Amino acid sequence: MILASLAGDVLVWVVWVVAAIALLASGFAVVLFRNPFHSALALILNLGSLAVLYLLLSAEFVAAAQVLVYAGAVMVMFLFVIAYLGGRADAPWASSQAAVRVAAVVTCVVLLAEVVLVIALDARDGLSSAAEITEGFGSPRELGRLFLGDNLLAFEVSSLVLLIGAVGGVILGATVRRGEVEE
Amino acid sequence: MLGPTVAAYLVLSAILFATGAAGVLIRRSPLIVLLALELMLNAGNLALIAFARQHADSGGQVFALAVMVVAATEVVVGLGLIVAMSRKKVELDVDALTELEG
Amino acid sequence: MDGTALNQPWWIDLLKAAVVINVFLGVVAYATLIERKLLGRMQLRYGPNRAGPFGLLQPIADLVKMVRKEAFAPAAAADLLYIVSPLVAAFTALTSFALIPWGPVWSIGGYDVTGWVADVPIGLILLFALGSLGIYGFIVGGWASGSKYSLLGTMRTCAQMVSYEVSLALSVLGVVLMAGSLSLVDIAVRQQETVWFAGPQFIGFLVFFVAGVAETNRAPFDLPEAESELVAGYLTEYSGMRWGLFQLAEYANVVMLSGLTVTLFFGGWGGPGLPGPIWFAIKLACVLFVMIWIRATLPRLRYDQLMRFGWKVLLPVATLNALVTAILVVAV
């Protein structure tokens, strides 16, 4: 019994470490690669490792939605635009002044240190234990109940946001054709 | 909960967020800026899901799905803008696009 | 699935996975032969019948040919991505076989052996997610080939696949509403208890089938691979076993789609008399036959006709079907 639970714990730790390394490595790769296509591929790997972490946190529907929507549709759009733009997408790598680059990195490191400090201070008491979850936690049934019950407004506003996005996308794509015809 | 505590996930989320923020500030191509922005949004999502697990409250996951919706829409509009810019032969360099500055 | 836990240790799962993957790979390989022979017969000629009796060794001959061919890569190809793309396409296509149920639960020597490798509560969404990931094999392969024909073919293929994916997902919404679950096993069992969903969900079935044929790049939606138009689309710069992996991915997708059609609309493994897997095989063969029949019969759609059909006809029909089903399920 103890051995089985220990084995389960070890497996979870192994998966977590692998997913965390993939997450951080691909995160750095997105920011550091020169070619936008490679950056986009690194982001896809990032989204995949995030989905694994969501599975470890018992959020199975969100993990599947992440892969289906984010990694499967949004990133395809990104790759389309990058392939369409081809060479035109290569701007100079970073800001010309080194001081600006250094200042930006320092700011982000300070921000990170601040957040990690707060987490470490709270980790002893507030974050040390997780509540017990029920059978249906993270299932589509539970999320559907919440979306159509407590969070109905969020649901309706999300659909409105999607509609605006779709209409905006069509307008941004169509305006140019009129411009080309006028020439 | 098996495996590491929620604090470990939060630290991961913080590092990812800082990386995305650095990417937005350093890179000049609007495409990469959009990608780094996606990193930051996903870091926020990870924090939301971690907290949802800690308090056994699925509301965090609902919030994360709504964030995903907003992120998808923002990507659509952003990419549309970039394609329109490239068609009008505007240079794809965020440091050069300063017309609305000041 | 049901409340009681199954007595199925990990080594039975492993054994089953090994058997399933090999059986399905065999089915995929011989699906190529069946297609060529059926196409031949429909065109009043014999299909391949030289390699072995009735051409039964043809897939083996094809495999030997592909493995022995020179894997020629263009100089402009990006190495790692170029090599990995066929792997991604084949991997996502083959992983989907783990989710499709082909038999009930048997009790063998004290252990419970299920007729499926994995039953996930969100099985249907997982299948669609794997399909979405499969697109990357094609998109990255076409881009990494470094050739204009490949890039153009890739763009067309992926735009088509993404467009029809939406209608595919919407058309199964009716089935999910009627079964009350996203798990493929639950859907199959529900159909065996009540009625095959191809009856009440007839429109959903038609939309699913058409969208599925488009999703797997089969005729009449196979313009991205049309030799007369784009050389070979994203396949242009691939040869040897890498090309073979892409073809494997395509046929695996076809077999997986047929299996999914049987599970979602024709009751899975259900049927009187014969054991479950036999019925599943019979139904799978029927769906495969219809897909090959369509390929032999219908002319190819032009690209803009294809996109117009997907967005302006199929999507509204799928949405209406989901809406009407939702109203009827809630009201009745």
Coordinates of C-alpha atoms in Angstrom, one line a residue:
Chain A
M1 CA 0.0 0.0 0.0
I2 CA 2.7 2.5 1.1
L3 CA 4.9 1.3 -1.7
A4 CA 2.1 1.9 -4.3
S5 CA 1.4 5.4 -3.0
L6 CA 5.1 6.1 -2.9
A7 CA 5.4 4.9 -6.5
G8 CA 2.5 7.2 -7.5
D9 CA 4.1 10.1 -5.9
V10 CA 7.4 9.5 -7.6
L11 CA 5.7 9.2 -11.0
V12 CA 4.0 12.6 -10.4
W13 CA 7.3 14.2 -9.3
V14 CA 9.0 12.9 -12.4
V15 CA 6.3 14.1 -14.8
W16 CA 6.3 17.5 -13.0
V17 CA 10.0 17.9 -13.3
V18 CA 10.0 17.0 -17.0
A19 CA 7.1 19.3 -17.7
A20 CA 8.6 22.1 -15.7
I21 CA 11.9 21.9 -17.6
A22 CA 10.1 21.8 -20.9
L23 CA 8.0 24.8 -19.8
L24 CA 10.9 27.0 -18.8
A25 CA 13.2 26.0 -21.6
S26 CA 10.5 26.7 -24.3
G27 CA 9.6 29.9 -22.5
F28 CA 13.2 31.1 -22.8
A29 CA 13.3 29.9 -26.4
V30 CA 10.2 31.9 -27.4
V31 CA 12.0 35.1 -26.2
L32 CA 15.5 34.3 -27.4
F33 CA 15.1 32.7 -30.9
R34 CA 15.8 34.9 -33.9
N35 CA 13.4 33.2 -36.4
P36 CA 9.7 33.9 -35.6
F37 CA 8.7 30.5 -36.9
H38 CA 11.0 28.8 -34.3
S39 CA 9.7 31.0 -31.6
A40 CA 6.1 30.0 -32.5
L41 CA 7.1 26.3 -32.4
A42 CA 8.7 26.8 -29.0
L43 CA 5.4 28.4 -27.8
I44 CA 3.5 25.3 -29.0
L45 CA 5.8 23.2 -26.9
N46 CA 5.2 25.6 -24.0
L47 CA 1.4 25.2 -24.3
G48 CA 1.8 21.4 -24.4
S49 CA 3.8 21.3 -21.1
L50 CA 1.3 23.6 -19.6
A51 CA -1.5 21.2 -20.5
V52 CA 0.5 18.4 -18.7
L53 CA 0.8 20.6 -15.6
Y54 CA -3.0 21.3 -15.8
L55 CA -3.5 17.5 -15.8
L56 CA -1.4 17.2 -12.7
L57 CA -3.7 19.8 -11.1
S58 CA -6.8 17.8 -11.9
A59 CA -8.0 20.3 -14.5
E60 CA -8.6 17.7 -17.3
F61 CA -11.2 19.7 -19.3
V62 CA -9.0 22.9 -19.3
A63 CA -6.0 20.8 -20.3
A64 CA -7.9 19.3 -23.3
A65 CA -9.3 22.8 -24.2
Q66 CA -5.8 24.2 -24.0
V67 CA -4.5 21.7 -26.5
L68 CA -7.6 21.8 -28.7
V69 CA -8.1 25.6 -28.8
Y70 CA -4.8 27.2 -28.0
A71 CA -2.2 24.8 -29.3
G72 CA -4.5 23.5 -32.1
A73 CA -6.1 26.6 -33.5
V74 CA -4.6 29.8 -32.2
M75 CA -1.0 28.7 -32.9
V76 CA -1.9 27.4 -36.4
M77 CA -3.1 31.0 -37.1
F78 CA 0.2 32.3 -35.8
L79 CA 2.2 29.9 -38.1
F80 CA 0.0 30.8 -41.0
V81 CA 0.8 34.5 -40.6
I82 CA 4.5 33.9 -40.0
A83 CA 4.7 31.7 -43.1
Y84 CA 2.7 34.3 -45.1
L85 CA 5.0 37.1 -44.0
G86 CA 8.2 35.2 -44.7
G87 CA 11.2 37.4 -44.7
R88 CA 9.2 40.6 -43.9
A89 CA 8.8 39.4 -40.3
D90 CA 12.5 39.7 -39.4
A91 CA 13.0 42.9 -37.5
P92 CA 16.3 43.6 -35.8
W93 CA 16.7 41.3 -32.8
A94 CA 16.3 43.8 -29.9
S95 CA 16.4 47.4 -29.0
S96 CA 19.5 49.1 -30.4
Q97 CA 20.7 50.6 -27.1
A98 CA 22.2 48.0 -24.8
A99 CA 21.1 50.1 -21.7
V100 CA 17.5 49.6 -22.6
R101 CA 17.9 45.8 -22.9
V102 CA 19.7 45.6 -19.6
A103 CA 17.2 47.7 -17.8
A104 CA 14.3 45.6 -19.2
V105 CA 15.9 42.3 -18.0
V106 CA 16.8 43.8 -14.6
T107 CA 13.2 45.0 -14.1
C108 CA 11.8 41.6 -14.9
V109 CA 14.2 39.9 -12.6
V110 CA 13.3 42.3 -9.8
L111 CA 9.6 41.6 -10.4
L112 CA 10.3 37.9 -10.4
A113 CA 12.3 38.1 -7.1
E114 CA 9.4 40.1 -5.5
V115 CA 6.8 37.5 -6.4
V116 CA 9.0 34.5 -5.4
L117 CA 9.6 36.2 -2.0
V118 CA 5.9 36.6 -1.4
I119 CA 5.3 33.0 -2.3
A120 CA 8.1 31.7 -0.1
L121 CA 6.9 33.8 2.8
D122 CA 3.3 32.4 2.4
A123 CA 4.4 28.9 1.5
R124 CA 4.8 27.8 5.1
D125 CA 1.2 28.2 6.1
G126 CA -1.2 29.4 3.4
L127 CA 0.1 27.4 0.5
S128 CA 1.3 24.3 2.3
S129 CA -1.8 22.1 1.9
A130 CA -4.4 21.7 -0.8
A131 CA -8.1 21.0 -0.1
E132 CA -9.6 17.6 -0.9
I133 CA -11.3 17.5 -4.3
T134 CA -14.5 15.7 -5.2
E135 CA -15.0 13.2 -8.0
G136 CA -16.3 15.7 -10.5
F137 CA -13.7 18.4 -10.0
G138 CA -12.6 19.8 -13.3
S139 CA -15.0 17.7 -15.3
P140 CA -17.0 19.2 -18.2
R141 CA -20.2 18.7 -16.1
E142 CA -18.9 20.8 -13.3
L143 CA -17.6 23.5 -15.5
G144 CA -20.7 23.6 -17.6
R145 CA -22.8 24.0 -14.4
L146 CA -20.7 26.9 -13.3
F147 CA -20.6 28.6 -16.7
L148 CA -24.4 28.4 -17.1
G149 CA -25.1 29.1 -13.4
D150 CA -22.9 31.3 -11.3
N151 CA -20.9 32.7 -14.1
L152 CA -23.5 33.2 -16.8
L153 CA -22.5 36.8 -17.3
A154 CA -18.9 35.7 -18.0
F155 CA -20.2 33.1 -20.5
E156 CA -22.3 35.6 -22.4
V157 CA -19.6 38.3 -22.5
S158 CA -17.1 35.7 -23.7
S159 CA -19.3 34.8 -26.6
L160 CA -19.7 38.6 -27.4
V161 CA -15.9 39.0 -27.3
L162 CA -15.5 36.1 -29.7
L163 CA -18.0 37.6 -32.1
I164 CA -16.2 41.0 -32.0
G165 CA -12.9 39.2 -32.7
A166 CA -14.3 37.3 -35.6
V167 CA -15.9 40.4 -37.1
G168 CA -12.7 42.4 -36.5
G169 CA -10.6 39.7 -38.2
V170 CA -12.8 39.8 -41.3
I171 CA -12.8 43.6 -41.5
L172 CA -9.0 43.8 -41.1
G173 CA -8.6 41.3 -43.8
A174 CA -11.2 42.8 -46.2
T175 CA -10.2 46.5 -46.0
V176 CA -7.0 45.8 -47.8
R177 CA -8.7 44.3 -50.8
R178 CA -10.6 47.5 -51.4
G179 CA -7.3 49.4 -51.1
E180 CA -5.7 47.2 -53.7
V181 CA -8.7 47.6 -56.1
E182 CA -8.5 51.4 -55.8
E183 CA -4.8 51.4 -56.9
Chain B
M1 CA -2.2 16.2 -3.3
L2 CA 0.5 14.1 -4.9
G3 CA 3.7 15.7 -6.1
P4 CA 4.9 19.2 -5.4
T5 CA 2.8 21.7 -3.4
V6 CA 0.9 24.6 -5.1
A7 CA 3.8 26.9 -4.2
A8 CA 6.0 25.2 -6.8
Y9 CA 3.4 25.8 -9.6
L10 CA 3.2 29.4 -8.6
V11 CA 6.9 29.9 -8.8
L12 CA 6.8 28.3 -12.3
S13 CA 4.0 30.7 -13.2
A14 CA 6.1 33.7 -11.9
I15 CA 9.2 32.7 -13.9
L16 CA 7.1 32.3 -17.1
F17 CA 5.5 35.7 -16.5
A18 CA 8.8 37.4 -16.0
T19 CA 10.2 35.8 -19.2
G20 CA 7.2 36.9 -21.2
A21 CA 7.5 40.5 -19.8
A22 CA 11.2 40.6 -20.7
G23 CA 10.3 39.4 -24.2
V24 CA 7.7 42.1 -24.7
L25 CA 10.2 44.8 -23.6
I26 CA 13.3 43.5 -25.5
R27 CA 12.1 42.3 -28.9
R28 CA 11.3 44.5 -31.8
S29 CA 9.2 42.3 -34.1
P30 CA 5.5 42.7 -33.3
L31 CA 5.0 39.0 -33.9
I32 CA 7.5 38.0 -31.2
V33 CA 5.9 40.6 -28.9
L34 CA 2.5 38.9 -29.4
L35 CA 4.1 35.5 -28.7
A36 CA 5.6 36.9 -25.4
L37 CA 2.2 38.3 -24.5
E38 CA 0.7 34.8 -24.9
L39 CA 3.4 33.6 -22.5
M40 CA 2.3 36.1 -19.9
L41 CA -1.4 35.2 -20.3
N42 CA -0.6 31.5 -20.0
A43 CA 1.4 32.1 -16.8
G44 CA -1.6 33.8 -15.4
N45 CA -3.7 30.8 -16.4
L46 CA -1.3 28.4 -14.6
A47 CA -1.6 30.5 -11.4
L48 CA -5.4 30.4 -11.7
I49 CA -5.6 26.7 -12.1
A50 CA -3.1 26.1 -9.3
F51 CA -5.2 28.2 -6.9
A52 CA -8.4 26.4 -8.1
R53 CA -6.8 23.2 -7.1
Q54 CA -5.7 24.5 -3.7
H55 CA -9.1 25.7 -2.7
A56 CA -11.0 22.9 -4.6
D57 CA -13.0 25.6 -6.3
S58 CA -13.7 25.1 -10.0
G59 CA -14.3 28.8 -10.4
G60 CA -10.6 29.2 -11.1
Q61 CA -10.9 26.9 -14.1
V62 CA -13.9 28.9 -15.4
F63 CA -11.8 32.0 -15.1
A64 CA -8.9 30.3 -16.9
L65 CA -11.3 29.4 -19.8
A66 CA -12.5 33.0 -20.1
V67 CA -8.9 34.2 -20.2
M68 CA -8.2 31.7 -23.0
V69 CA -11.2 33.2 -24.9
V70 CA -9.8 36.7 -24.5
A71 CA -6.3 35.6 -25.5
A72 CA -7.6 33.9 -28.7
T73 CA -9.5 37.0 -29.7
E74 CA -6.6 39.3 -29.0
V75 CA -4.3 37.1 -31.1
V76 CA -6.8 37.3 -34.0
V77 CA -7.0 41.1 -33.9
G78 CA -3.2 41.4 -33.4
L79 CA -2.4 39.2 -36.3
G80 CA -4.9 41.0 -38.5
L81 CA -3.2 44.2 -37.7
I82 CA 0.2 42.8 -38.5
V83 CA -1.0 41.4 -41.8
A84 CA -2.6 44.8 -42.7
M85 CA 0.6 46.6 -41.7
S86 CA 2.7 44.4 -43.9
R87 CA 0.3 44.9 -46.9
K88 CA 0.6 48.7 -46.5
K89 CA 4.4 48.3 -46.5
V90 CA 4.7 49.6 -43.0
E91 CA 7.9 48.5 -41.3
L92 CA 7.2 45.7 -38.8
D93 CA 9.3 47.2 -36.0
V94 CA 7.7 48.3 -32.7
D95 CA 10.5 50.8 -32.1
A96 CA 9.8 52.5 -35.4
L97 CA 6.0 52.8 -34.9
T98 CA 6.0 56.1 -32.9
E99 CA 3.3 58.2 -34.6
L100 CA 1.0 58.1 -31.6
E101 CA 3.8 58.7 -29.1
G102 CA 3.8 61.6 -26.6
Chain C
M1 CA -17.7 3.8 -16.8
D2 CA -19.8 2.0 -14.2
G3 CA -19.2 2.6 -10.5
T4 CA -17.4 -0.7 -9.8
A5 CA -13.6 -0.8 -10.2
L6 CA -12.2 -3.1 -12.8
N7 CA -9.7 -5.7 -11.9
Q8 CA -7.2 -5.0 -14.7
P9 CA -3.6 -4.8 -13.7
W10 CA -1.1 -2.8 -15.7
W11 CA 0.4 -5.7 -17.6
I12 CA -2.9 -6.5 -19.2
D13 CA -3.1 -2.9 -20.4
L14 CA 0.4 -3.1 -21.8
L15 CA -0.4 -6.4 -23.6
K16 CA -3.6 -4.9 -25.0
A17 CA -1.9 -1.8 -26.2
A18 CA 0.8 -3.9 -28.0
V19 CA -1.9 -6.0 -29.7
V20 CA -4.1 -3.1 -30.6
I21 CA -1.4 -1.0 -32.2
N22 CA -0.2 -4.0 -34.3
V23 CA -3.7 -5.0 -35.4
F24 CA -4.6 -1.4 -36.4
L25 CA -1.3 -0.9 -38.2
G26 CA -2.0 -4.1 -40.1
V27 CA -5.5 -2.8 -40.9
V28 CA -4.0 0.5 -42.1
A29 CA -1.5 -1.3 -44.3
Y30 CA -4.2 -3.5 -45.9
A31 CA -6.6 -0.6 -46.2
T32 CA -4.2 0.7 -48.9
L33 CA -4.5 -2.6 -50.7
I34 CA -8.2 -2.8 -50.3
E35 CA -8.5 0.7 -51.7
R36 CA -6.4 0.0 -54.8
K37 CA -8.3 -3.2 -55.5
L38 CA -11.7 -1.6 -55.0
L39 CA -10.8 1.4 -57.1
G40 CA -9.6 -1.0 -59.8
R41 CA -12.7 -3.0 -59.8
M42 CA -14.9 0.1 -59.9
Q43 CA -12.9 1.2 -62.9
L44 CA -13.3 -2.2 -64.6
R45 CA -9.8 -3.4 -64.1
Y46 CA -8.0 -5.6 -61.6
G47 CA -6.2 -3.9 -58.8
P48 CA -2.7 -5.0 -57.9
N49 CA -2.6 -8.8 -58.2
R50 CA 1.0 -9.7 -58.9
A51 CA 2.6 -9.5 -55.5
G52 CA 1.5 -12.7 -53.9
P53 CA -1.9 -14.4 -54.4
F54 CA -4.6 -11.8 -55.2
G55 CA -1.9 -9.1 -54.5
L56 CA -2.0 -9.8 -50.7
L57 CA 1.7 -9.2 -50.4
Q58 CA 1.5 -5.8 -52.1
P59 CA 1.7 -3.7 -48.8
I60 CA 4.8 -5.7 -47.9
A61 CA 6.3 -5.0 -51.3
D62 CA 5.4 -1.3 -50.9
L63 CA 7.1 -1.2 -47.5
V64 CA 10.3 -2.7 -48.8
K65 CA 10.3 -0.3 -51.6
M66 CA 9.9 2.7 -49.4
V67 CA 12.5 1.6 -46.9
R68 CA 15.1 1.0 -49.6
K69 CA 14.5 4.3 -51.4
E70 CA 17.0 7.1 -51.2
A71 CA 15.8 9.6 -48.6
F72 CA 16.6 12.7 -50.7
A73 CA 16.2 16.1 -49.0
P74 CA 16.5 19.5 -50.7
A75 CA 19.4 21.7 -49.7
A76 CA 17.1 24.4 -48.4
A77 CA 15.3 22.1 -46.0
A78 CA 15.5 22.9 -42.2
D79 CA 16.9 19.6 -41.0
L80 CA 15.4 18.8 -37.6
L81 CA 11.9 20.1 -38.4
Y82 CA 11.9 18.4 -41.8
I83 CA 12.6 15.0 -40.2
V84 CA 10.3 15.4 -37.2
S85 CA 7.2 16.5 -39.1
P86 CA 6.3 13.0 -40.5
L87 CA 6.8 11.6 -37.0
V88 CA 4.3 14.1 -35.5
A89 CA 1.7 13.4 -38.1
A90 CA 2.1 9.6 -37.7
F91 CA 2.2 9.7 -33.9
T92 CA -1.0 11.7 -33.5
A93 CA -2.8 9.5 -36.0
L94 CA -1.8 6.3 -34.3
T95 CA -2.4 7.5 -30.7
S96 CA -6.0 8.0 -31.5
F97 CA -6.5 4.2 -31.8
A98 CA -6.1 3.9 -28.1
L99 CA -9.4 5.6 -27.4
I100 CA -11.7 3.8 -29.8
P101 CA -13.6 0.9 -28.2
W102 CA -14.0 -2.3 -30.1
G103 CA -15.5 -4.7 -27.6
P104 CA -17.3 -5.1 -24.3
V105 CA -15.7 -6.0 -21.0
W106 CA -14.7 -9.7 -20.7
S107 CA -14.0 -11.7 -17.6
I108 CA -11.0 -13.9 -18.3
G109 CA -9.5 -15.9 -15.5
G110 CA -10.5 -13.6 -12.7
Y111 CA -9.3 -10.4 -14.5
D112 CA -11.5 -7.9 -16.3
V113 CA -10.3 -7.3 -19.8
T114 CA -11.9 -4.2 -21.4
G115 CA -12.4 -3.9 -25.1
W116 CA -10.6 -0.6 -25.2
V117 CA -7.1 0.6 -24.3
A118 CA -8.1 3.8 -22.5
D119 CA -11.4 5.2 -21.4
V120 CA -11.0 8.8 -20.5
P121 CA -14.1 10.8 -19.3
I122 CA -13.2 13.5 -22.0
G123 CA -12.3 11.0 -24.7
L124 CA -14.0 12.8 -27.6
I125 CA -12.3 16.1 -26.9
L126 CA -9.0 14.2 -26.6
L127 CA -9.5 12.8 -30.0
F128 CA -10.2 16.2 -31.5
A129 CA -7.1 17.6 -29.7
L130 CA -5.0 14.9 -31.2
G131 CA -6.4 15.7 -34.6
S132 CA -5.5 19.4 -34.1
L133 CA -2.0 18.4 -33.2
G134 CA -1.7 16.3 -36.4
I135 CA -2.1 19.4 -38.5
Y136 CA 1.3 20.5 -37.2
G137 CA 2.9 17.6 -38.9
F138 CA 1.7 18.9 -42.2
I139 CA 2.2 22.6 -41.6
V140 CA 5.8 22.3 -40.3
G141 CA 6.6 19.7 -42.9
G142 CA 5.5 21.9 -45.8
W143 CA 7.3 25.0 -44.4
A144 CA 10.5 23.1 -43.5
S145 CA 10.8 21.7 -47.0
G146 CA 11.9 25.1 -48.2
S147 CA 10.1 25.0 -51.5
K148 CA 7.3 27.2 -52.9
Y149 CA 5.1 24.3 -54.0
S150 CA 5.3 22.7 -50.5
L151 CA 4.5 26.0 -48.8
L152 CA 1.5 26.7 -51.0
G153 CA 0.2 23.1 -50.6
T154 CA 0.7 23.3 -46.9
M155 CA -1.3 26.5 -46.6
R156 CA -4.2 25.1 -48.5
T157 CA -4.2 21.8 -46.7
C158 CA -4.1 23.4 -43.2
A159 CA -6.7 26.0 -44.0
Q160 CA -9.0 23.2 -45.3
M161 CA -8.4 21.0 -42.2
V162 CA -8.9 23.9 -39.7
S163 CA -12.1 25.0 -41.5
Y164 CA -13.7 21.5 -41.5
E165 CA -12.6 20.7 -37.9
V166 CA -15.1 23.3 -36.7
S167 CA -18.0 21.5 -38.4
L168 CA -16.7 18.1 -37.3
A169 CA -16.7 19.2 -33.7
L170 CA -20.2 20.8 -33.9
S171 CA -21.7 17.8 -35.6
V172 CA -21.0 15.5 -32.7
L173 CA -22.6 17.9 -30.2
G174 CA -25.9 16.2 -30.9
V175 CA -24.5 12.8 -30.1
V176 CA -23.0 14.1 -26.9
L177 CA -26.3 15.6 -25.9
M178 CA -28.2 12.4 -26.5
A179 CA -25.6 10.2 -24.7
G180 CA -25.0 12.7 -21.9
S181 CA -21.3 12.0 -21.8
L182 CA -18.0 12.7 -23.7
S183 CA -16.6 9.3 -23.1
L184 CA -16.6 7.1 -26.3
V185 CA -17.4 4.0 -24.3
D186 CA -20.4 5.6 -22.7
I187 CA -21.7 6.8 -26.1
A188 CA -21.3 3.2 -27.5
V189 CA -23.0 1.6 -24.6
R190 CA -25.9 4.1 -24.7
Q191 CA -26.5 3.3 -28.3
Q192 CA -26.7 -0.3 -27.5
E193 CA -29.2 0.4 -24.8
T194 CA -31.5 2.7 -26.9
V195 CA -31.1 3.2 -30.6
W196 CA -28.1 3.8 -33.0
F197 CA -27.6 7.5 -33.2
A198 CA -27.5 7.4 -37.0
G199 CA -31.3 7.4 -36.9
P200 CA -32.2 10.4 -34.8
Q201 CA -29.0 12.2 -35.6
F202 CA -29.1 11.6 -39.3
I203 CA -28.2 15.2 -40.3
G204 CA -25.4 15.2 -37.7
F205 CA -24.1 11.9 -39.2
L206 CA -24.1 13.3 -42.7
V207 CA -22.3 16.5 -41.6
F208 CA -19.8 14.4 -39.6
F209 CA -19.1 12.1 -42.5
V210 CA -18.6 14.9 -45.0
A211 CA -16.5 16.9 -42.6
G212 CA -14.5 13.9 -41.8
V213 CA -13.8 13.1 -45.5
A214 CA -12.6 16.7 -45.8
E215 CA -10.6 16.6 -42.6
T216 CA -8.6 13.6 -43.8
N217 CA -7.9 15.1 -47.2
R218 CA -9.8 12.4 -49.1
A219 CA -11.5 12.8 -52.4
P220 CA -13.5 14.8 -53.3
F221 CA -11.6 17.2 -51.0
D222 CA -8.1 16.2 -51.9
L223 CA -7.1 19.2 -53.9
P224 CA -4.1 19.9 -51.7
E225 CA -2.6 16.7 -53.0
A226 CA -3.7 17.0 -56.6
E227 CA -0.9 16.1 -58.9
S228 CA -2.1 18.3 -61.7
E229 CA -2.2 21.4 -59.5
L230 CA 0.5 21.5 -57.0
V231 CA 2.9 18.7 -57.9
A232 CA 2.2 17.0 -54.5
G233 CA 1.5 19.8 -52.1
Y234 CA 3.3 19.4 -48.8
L235 CA 4.5 16.0 -49.9
T236 CA 6.6 17.4 -52.8
E237 CA 10.0 17.3 -51.2
Y238 CA 9.6 14.1 -49.2
S239 CA 10.7 10.7 -50.5
G240 CA 11.3 7.2 -49.1
M241 CA 10.2 6.3 -45.6
R242 CA 9.5 9.9 -44.6
W243 CA 6.9 10.0 -47.4
G244 CA 5.7 6.6 -46.3
L245 CA 5.1 8.0 -42.8
F246 CA 3.0 10.8 -44.2
Q247 CA 0.9 8.3 -46.2
L248 CA 0.7 6.1 -43.1
A249 CA -0.6 9.1 -41.2
E250 CA -3.2 9.8 -43.8
Y251 CA -4.5 6.2 -44.0
A252 CA -4.4 5.9 -40.2
N253 CA -6.6 9.0 -40.0
V254 CA -9.0 7.4 -42.5
V255 CA -9.3 4.2 -40.5
M256 CA -9.6 6.2 -37.2
L257 CA -12.4 8.3 -38.7
S258 CA -14.2 5.2 -39.8
G259 CA -13.8 3.8 -36.3
L260 CA -15.1 7.0 -34.8
T261 CA -18.1 7.0 -37.2
V262 CA -18.9 3.5 -36.1
T263 CA -18.6 4.3 -32.4
L264 CA -20.5 7.6 -32.5
F265 CA -23.3 6.7 -34.9
F266 CA -23.6 3.0 -35.4
G267 CA -23.4 1.5 -31.9
G268 CA -19.8 0.6 -31.6
W269 CA -19.4 -3.1 -31.1
G270 CA -23.1 -3.8 -30.6
G271 CA -25.0 -6.4 -32.6
P272 CA -26.9 -9.7 -32.1
G273 CA -25.2 -13.0 -32.2
L274 CA -21.6 -12.4 -33.2
P275 CA -19.0 -11.2 -30.6
G276 CA -18.3 -7.5 -30.3
P277 CA -15.0 -7.2 -32.2
I278 CA -16.5 -9.0 -35.2
W279 CA -19.4 -6.6 -35.4
F280 CA -17.0 -3.7 -35.1
A281 CA -14.8 -5.0 -37.9
I282 CA -17.9 -5.5 -40.1
K283 CA -19.1 -2.0 -39.5
L284 CA -15.6 -0.5 -40.0
A285 CA -15.3 -2.4 -43.3
C286 CA -18.7 -0.9 -44.5
V287 CA -17.7 2.7 -43.6
L288 CA -14.3 2.2 -45.3
F289 CA -16.0 0.8 -48.4
V290 CA -18.3 3.9 -48.6
M291 CA -15.3 6.2 -48.4
I292 CA -13.5 4.3 -51.2
W293 CA -16.6 4.3 -53.2
I294 CA -16.9 8.1 -52.9
R295 CA -13.3 8.5 -54.0
A296 CA -14.0 6.5 -57.1
T297 CA -17.2 8.3 -58.0
L298 CA -17.1 12.0 -57.2
P299 CA -15.0 14.7 -59.0
R300 CA -12.7 16.9 -57.0
L301 CA -13.8 20.2 -55.5
R302 CA -12.0 23.3 -56.5
Y303 CA -10.3 25.0 -53.6
D304 CA -12.6 28.0 -53.3
Q305 CA -15.7 25.7 -53.7
L306 CA -14.3 23.6 -50.9
M307 CA -13.8 26.5 -48.5
R308 CA -17.2 28.0 -49.4
F309 CA -18.9 24.7 -48.8
G310 CA -17.2 24.2 -45.5
W311 CA -18.0 27.7 -44.1
K312 CA -21.3 28.6 -45.7
V313 CA -23.1 25.2 -45.9
L314 CA -21.7 22.7 -43.5
L315 CA -21.2 25.0 -40.5
P316 CA -24.7 26.5 -40.4
V317 CA -26.2 23.0 -40.8
A318 CA -24.1 21.6 -38.0
T319 CA -25.0 24.5 -35.7
L320 CA -28.7 24.2 -36.5
N321 CA -28.5 20.4 -35.8
A322 CA -26.9 21.0 -32.4
L323 CA -29.5 23.7 -31.6
V324 CA -32.5 21.5 -32.5
T325 CA -31.1 18.5 -30.7
A326 CA -30.5 20.6 -27.6
I327 CA -34.1 21.9 -27.6
L328 CA -35.5 18.4 -28.2
V329 CA -33.3 16.8 -25.5
V330 CA -34.2 19.4 -22.9
A331 CA -37.9 19.6 -23.8
V332 CA -38.6 15.9 -24.2

